[in-house]
Amino acid sequence: MRIALATAIAAFTLDDDLPPLLAALRERGHVADALAWDDPTVSWSRFDLVLLRSTWNYTECPAEFLTWCKRVAAQTRLLNPPELVRWNTDKRYLADLASKGVPVIPAYFLAPGDDPASFPAHAEFVVKPCIGAGSRDTQRYTAPNRAMAIAHAKRLLDTDRHVLVQPYLEAVDTAGETALLFFAGHYSHAIRKGPLLQRNGAATSALFAPEAITAREPTPAEIAVAQRTLAAIPGGAPLYARVDLLPSASGPQLLELELTEPSLFFAHAPGSAERFVAAIEAVLAG
Ligand SMILES: Nc1ncnc2c1ncn2[C@@H]1O[C@H](COP(=O)(O)OP(=O)(O)O)[C@@H](O)[C@H]1O
Ligand SMILES: [Mg+2]
């Protein structure tokens, strides 16, 4: 098979998953190349499969990115598929999952035109854009700084971006976040990600905030919530899914479901790149 890994011009050297994935694909006899989605000279139809990987700058031009996904999917196979990418690149999908019974961190959504001060009171909370990645434009506030948070929400709404406000789950400061990786519906591995937001601190301006990653064994409760999340994905479990959970007083809650361009953290789980390649082969054969 000829397989393209879609990255971004700005992300080639930042994506640690590319080298082990290229090696694992080539080891199995595939022709594999990493190419940038934002390079207009690439001819994607040369490939049997275009795999979304580190297209991380799409949040600056989401409409263009979705158009690109549809265009590529009309020429060859794009995974995960464009309809799923459209659904998953806007955190309003969290409301869909909550309505299906997935324990999601409670979220209050603001649309352009809404009163940016209408969100509920929390001792400590997070304001983030619905279309965002890498913690960009995401900030953590305490109740005395509500006016700063409202101004932040207003700035996002004024540029036509939808916003969500969530309570800050402070267990992240000690326990961190657990990300569980599933390939073709099968659990592969998990990692711990350290906390990323400073209290009342400035948002990152990098392509993604620096992250402290270590291997982690998920708890049975985390596995169960992740399985419930996968079961609620429209169309069923896709080729790759990352379920990011935070601990709460009532058990693990869903922070984010990543079906577009999640880091897969191969370096933290021996054999995981090979498992991913086996899943790719199974999906393409099926
Ligand atoms: N409700 C929350 N409670 C605690 N930490 C949060 C919360 N929301 C976001 N964070 C922190 O901000 C980071 C980025 O938020 P996330 O929702 O994962 O968006 P992104 O799409 O930018 O990764 C998380 O990894 C976590 O460290
Ligand atoms: Mg995240």
Coordinates of C-alpha atoms and ligand atoms in Angstrom, one line a residue:
M1 CA 0.0 0.0 0.0
R2 CA 1.0 3.6 -0.6
I3 CA 0.3 5.5 2.6
A4 CA 0.7 9.3 3.2
L5 CA 0.9 10.6 6.7
A6 CA -0.6 14.1 6.7
T7 CA 1.3 16.6 8.8
A8 CA 1.7 20.4 8.6
I9 CA 4.6 22.4 7.3
A10 CA 5.1 23.8 10.8
A11 CA 4.7 20.3 12.5
F12 CA 7.2 18.1 10.5
T13 CA 9.9 18.3 13.2
L14 CA 7.4 18.5 16.2
D15 CA 5.5 15.2 15.6
D16 CA 7.4 12.5 17.4
D17 CA 5.0 9.9 16.1
L18 CA 6.1 10.3 12.5
P19 CA 9.5 8.5 12.5
P20 CA 8.3 5.3 14.4
L21 CA 5.1 5.1 12.3
L22 CA 7.0 5.5 9.0
A23 CA 9.4 2.8 10.1
A24 CA 6.6 0.4 11.2
L25 CA 4.8 0.9 7.9
R26 CA 7.9 0.4 5.8
E27 CA 8.8 -2.7 7.9
R28 CA 5.5 -4.2 6.7
G29 CA 6.4 -3.4 3.1
H30 CA 4.3 -0.3 2.6
V31 CA 5.5 2.8 0.8
A32 CA 5.0 5.6 3.3
D33 CA 5.7 9.3 3.2
A34 CA 5.0 12.2 5.5
L35 CA 3.6 15.2 3.6
A36 CA 2.1 18.5 4.7
W37 CA -1.7 19.1 4.3
D38 CA -0.9 22.8 3.7
D39 CA 1.6 22.1 0.9
P40 CA -0.5 22.7 -2.3
T41 CA 2.0 20.9 -4.5
V42 CA 1.2 17.5 -3.0
S43 CA -0.8 15.1 -5.2
W44 CA -2.7 13.0 -2.6
S45 CA -4.3 10.8 -5.3
R46 CA -1.0 9.0 -5.6
F47 CA -1.7 7.3 -2.3
D48 CA -4.1 4.4 -1.4
L49 CA -4.6 6.0 2.1
V50 CA -4.0 9.5 3.5
L51 CA -3.8 9.2 7.3
L52 CA -4.4 12.4 9.3
R53 CA -1.6 12.8 11.7
S54 CA -0.2 16.2 12.8
T55 CA -2.3 18.7 10.8
W56 CA -2.2 20.8 14.0
N57 CA -2.5 24.3 12.5
Y58 CA -6.0 23.6 11.1
T59 CA -7.5 25.5 14.0
E60 CA -6.4 28.7 12.3
C61 CA -8.4 27.9 9.2
P62 CA -11.0 25.1 10.1
A63 CA -13.2 25.7 7.0
E64 CA -10.2 25.3 4.7
F65 CA -9.1 22.2 6.5
L66 CA -12.5 20.6 6.2
T67 CA -12.7 21.5 2.5
W68 CA -9.2 19.9 2.1
C69 CA -10.4 16.7 3.9
K70 CA -13.4 16.4 1.6
R71 CA -11.3 17.0 -1.5
V72 CA -8.8 14.4 -0.5
A73 CA -11.5 11.9 0.4
A74 CA -13.0 12.3 -3.1
Q75 CA -9.6 11.3 -4.6
T76 CA -8.5 8.5 -2.2
R77 CA -9.3 7.1 1.2
L78 CA -8.9 9.6 4.1
L79 CA -8.9 8.4 7.7
N80 CA -10.4 9.2 10.0
P81 CA -13.2 10.0 7.4
P82 CA -14.2 13.7 6.7
E83 CA -17.7 13.5 8.3
L84 CA -16.2 12.3 11.5
V85 CA -13.5 15.0 11.4
R86 CA -16.1 17.7 10.9
W87 CA -18.0 16.5 13.9
N88 CA -14.9 16.0 16.1
T89 CA -13.1 19.3 15.3
D90 CA -15.7 21.3 17.2
K91 CA -16.0 20.6 20.9
R92 CA -19.8 20.9 20.7
Y93 CA -19.5 17.2 20.1
L94 CA -19.1 16.9 23.9
A95 CA -22.8 17.9 24.2
D96 CA -23.8 15.0 21.8
L97 CA -21.8 12.6 23.9
A98 CA -23.3 13.8 27.1
S99 CA -26.8 13.3 25.7
K100 CA -25.8 9.7 25.0
G101 CA -24.9 9.2 28.7
V102 CA -21.1 9.7 28.5
P103 CA -19.7 11.3 31.7
V104 CA -18.4 14.5 30.1
I105 CA -16.9 17.4 32.2
P106 CA -19.9 19.7 32.5
A107 CA -19.7 22.4 29.8
Y108 CA -21.5 25.6 29.2
F109 CA -21.5 26.7 25.5
L110 CA -21.5 30.2 24.2
A111 CA -22.3 31.1 20.6
P112 CA -21.4 34.3 18.8
G113 CA -24.1 36.8 19.8
D114 CA -24.6 35.3 23.2
D115 CA -23.9 37.4 26.4
P116 CA -20.3 36.4 27.2
A117 CA -21.1 36.9 30.9
S118 CA -23.9 34.4 31.0
F119 CA -21.9 31.3 32.1
P120 CA -22.4 29.9 35.5
A121 CA -20.3 30.7 38.5
H122 CA -17.4 28.4 39.4
A123 CA -14.7 28.7 42.0
E124 CA -12.2 27.9 39.3
F125 CA -12.9 27.4 35.6
V126 CA -11.6 27.1 32.1
V127 CA -12.5 29.2 29.0
K128 CA -11.6 27.6 25.7
P129 CA -12.6 27.9 22.0
C130 CA -14.8 25.1 20.6
I131 CA -12.4 24.7 17.7
G132 CA -9.0 24.6 19.3
A133 CA -6.0 22.3 19.9
G134 CA -2.8 22.3 21.7
S135 CA -4.3 24.4 24.6
R136 CA -4.1 27.5 22.4
D137 CA -6.5 30.3 23.5
T138 CA -7.4 28.2 26.6
Q139 CA -7.1 29.8 30.0
R140 CA -7.8 28.9 33.6
Y141 CA -9.5 31.5 35.9
T142 CA -10.5 31.8 39.6
A143 CA -13.9 33.4 40.5
P144 CA -12.3 36.8 41.5
N145 CA -11.0 37.1 37.9
R146 CA -14.4 36.5 36.3
A147 CA -14.2 39.8 34.5
M148 CA -10.9 38.7 32.8
A149 CA -12.6 35.5 31.8
I150 CA -15.6 37.3 30.4
A151 CA -13.3 39.5 28.3
H152 CA -11.5 36.4 27.0
A153 CA -14.8 34.8 26.0
K154 CA -15.9 38.1 24.4
R155 CA -12.7 38.3 22.3
L156 CA -13.3 34.8 21.0
L157 CA -17.0 35.4 20.3
D158 CA -16.2 38.7 18.6
T159 CA -14.1 36.8 16.1
D160 CA -17.0 34.4 15.4
R161 CA -15.7 31.5 17.5
H162 CA -17.9 29.4 19.7
V163 CA -16.7 29.0 23.3
L164 CA -17.0 26.6 26.1
V165 CA -16.7 27.1 29.9
Q166 CA -16.0 24.2 32.2
P167 CA -15.2 23.9 35.9
Y168 CA -11.5 23.4 36.5
L169 CA -11.0 19.8 37.7
E170 CA -8.2 20.4 40.1
A171 CA -7.2 16.7 40.5
V172 CA -5.4 17.3 37.2
D173 CA -2.7 19.2 39.2
T174 CA -1.7 16.0 41.0
A175 CA -3.0 13.0 39.1
G176 CA -2.7 14.5 35.6
E177 CA -4.8 13.6 32.6
T178 CA -5.1 10.0 31.2
A179 CA -5.2 9.6 27.5
L180 CA -6.3 6.1 26.3
L181 CA -5.4 5.0 22.7
F182 CA -7.7 2.7 20.7
F183 CA -6.9 1.3 17.3
A184 CA -9.9 0.0 15.3
G185 CA -11.8 -0.2 18.6
H186 CA -9.1 -2.2 20.4
Y187 CA -7.3 -0.7 23.4
S188 CA -3.6 -0.2 22.7
H189 CA -2.0 1.9 25.5
A190 CA -2.3 4.9 27.7
I191 CA -0.2 7.8 28.9
R192 CA -0.3 10.4 31.7
K193 CA -0.2 14.0 30.6
G194 CA 0.8 16.6 33.3
P195 CA -1.4 19.7 34.0
L196 CA -1.1 22.4 31.3
L197 CA -2.8 25.5 32.6
Q198 CA -1.4 28.1 35.0
R199 CA -3.9 29.7 37.3
N200 CA -4.9 33.0 35.7
G201 CA -1.9 32.5 33.4
A202 CA -1.5 33.5 29.8
A203 CA -2.5 31.1 27.0
T204 CA 0.2 29.4 25.0
S205 CA 1.1 31.0 21.6
A206 CA 3.1 27.9 20.4
L207 CA 1.6 25.3 18.1
F208 CA 1.0 23.3 21.3
A209 CA 1.9 23.9 24.9
P210 CA 4.9 21.9 26.2
E211 CA 3.6 18.6 27.6
A212 CA 5.0 16.2 30.3
I213 CA 4.1 12.7 29.1
T214 CA 4.8 9.4 30.9
A215 CA 3.4 5.9 30.4
R216 CA 0.4 5.0 32.5
E217 CA -1.7 2.0 33.3
P218 CA -5.4 3.1 33.2
T219 CA -7.8 2.1 36.0
P220 CA -10.8 -0.2 35.2
A221 CA -13.0 2.9 35.7
E222 CA -11.1 4.8 33.1
I223 CA -11.2 1.9 30.6
A224 CA -15.0 1.6 31.2
V225 CA -15.6 5.4 30.5
A226 CA -13.4 5.2 27.4
Q227 CA -15.3 2.2 26.1
R228 CA -18.6 4.0 26.7
T229 CA -17.2 7.0 24.8
L230 CA -16.1 4.8 21.8
A231 CA -19.6 3.2 21.7
A232 CA -21.1 6.7 21.4
I233 CA -19.1 7.7 18.3
P234 CA -21.3 8.2 15.3
G235 CA -20.6 5.3 12.9
G236 CA -18.8 3.2 15.6
A237 CA -15.2 3.1 16.6
P238 CA -12.9 4.5 13.9
L239 CA -9.3 3.6 12.9
Y240 CA -7.9 5.7 15.7
A241 CA -9.4 7.3 18.8
R242 CA -7.8 9.0 21.8
V243 CA -10.0 9.4 24.9
D244 CA -8.6 12.0 27.3
L245 CA -10.0 11.8 30.9
L246 CA -9.6 13.8 34.0
P247 CA -10.4 12.5 37.5
S248 CA -13.4 14.0 39.3
A249 CA -15.2 13.4 42.6
S250 CA -17.7 11.2 40.7
G251 CA -15.1 9.2 38.7
P252 CA -13.3 9.8 35.4
Q253 CA -14.9 12.4 33.2
L254 CA -14.3 13.0 29.5
L255 CA -12.1 16.1 28.7
E256 CA -11.7 15.5 25.0
L257 CA -12.3 12.8 22.4
E258 CA -9.6 13.1 19.7
L259 CA -10.5 11.6 16.4
T260 CA -8.7 14.1 14.1
E261 CA -5.0 14.5 14.8
P262 CA -4.2 13.1 18.2
S263 CA -0.6 12.5 19.2
L264 CA -0.4 8.7 19.6
F265 CA 2.6 8.6 21.9
F266 CA 4.3 5.5 20.3
A267 CA 7.5 6.2 22.1
H268 CA 5.8 5.5 25.5
A269 CA 4.4 2.1 24.5
P270 CA 6.7 -0.5 22.9
G271 CA 4.9 -2.3 20.0
S272 CA 2.2 0.4 19.7
A273 CA 3.3 1.6 16.3
E274 CA 3.2 -2.0 15.0
R275 CA -0.3 -2.4 16.5
F276 CA -1.4 0.7 14.7
V277 CA -0.1 -0.6 11.4
A278 CA -1.9 -3.9 12.0
A279 CA -5.1 -1.9 12.6
I280 CA -4.6 0.1 9.4
E281 CA -4.2 -3.2 7.4
A282 CA -7.3 -4.7 9.0
V283 CA -9.4 -1.6 8.2
L284 CA -8.1 -1.4 4.6
A285 CA -8.7 -5.1 4.1
G286 CA -12.2 -5.0 5.6
Ligands
LIG1 N1 -12.0 21.5 32.8 C1 -10.6 21.4 32.9 N2 -10.1 21.1 34.1 C2 -8.7 21.0 34.3 N3 -7.8 21.2 33.3 C3 -8.4 21.5 32.0 C4 -9.8 21.6 31.8 N4 -9.9 21.9 30.5 C5 -8.7 22.0 30.0 N5 -7.8 21.7 30.9 C6 -6.3 21.7 30.6 O1 -6.1 22.3 29.4 C7 -5.5 21.4 28.4 C8 -6.1 21.7 27.0 O2 -7.5 21.5 27.1 P1 -8.3 20.5 26.1 O3 -9.7 20.6 26.4 O4 -7.6 19.2 26.1 O5 -8.1 21.2 24.7 P2 -7.1 21.1 23.5 O6 -8.0 20.7 22.3 O7 -6.4 22.4 23.3 O8 -6.1 20.0 23.8 C9 -5.8 20.0 29.0 O9 -4.9 19.1 28.6 C10 -5.8 20.3 30.5 O10 -4.4 20.3 31.0
MG2 MG -6.3 18.2 24.8

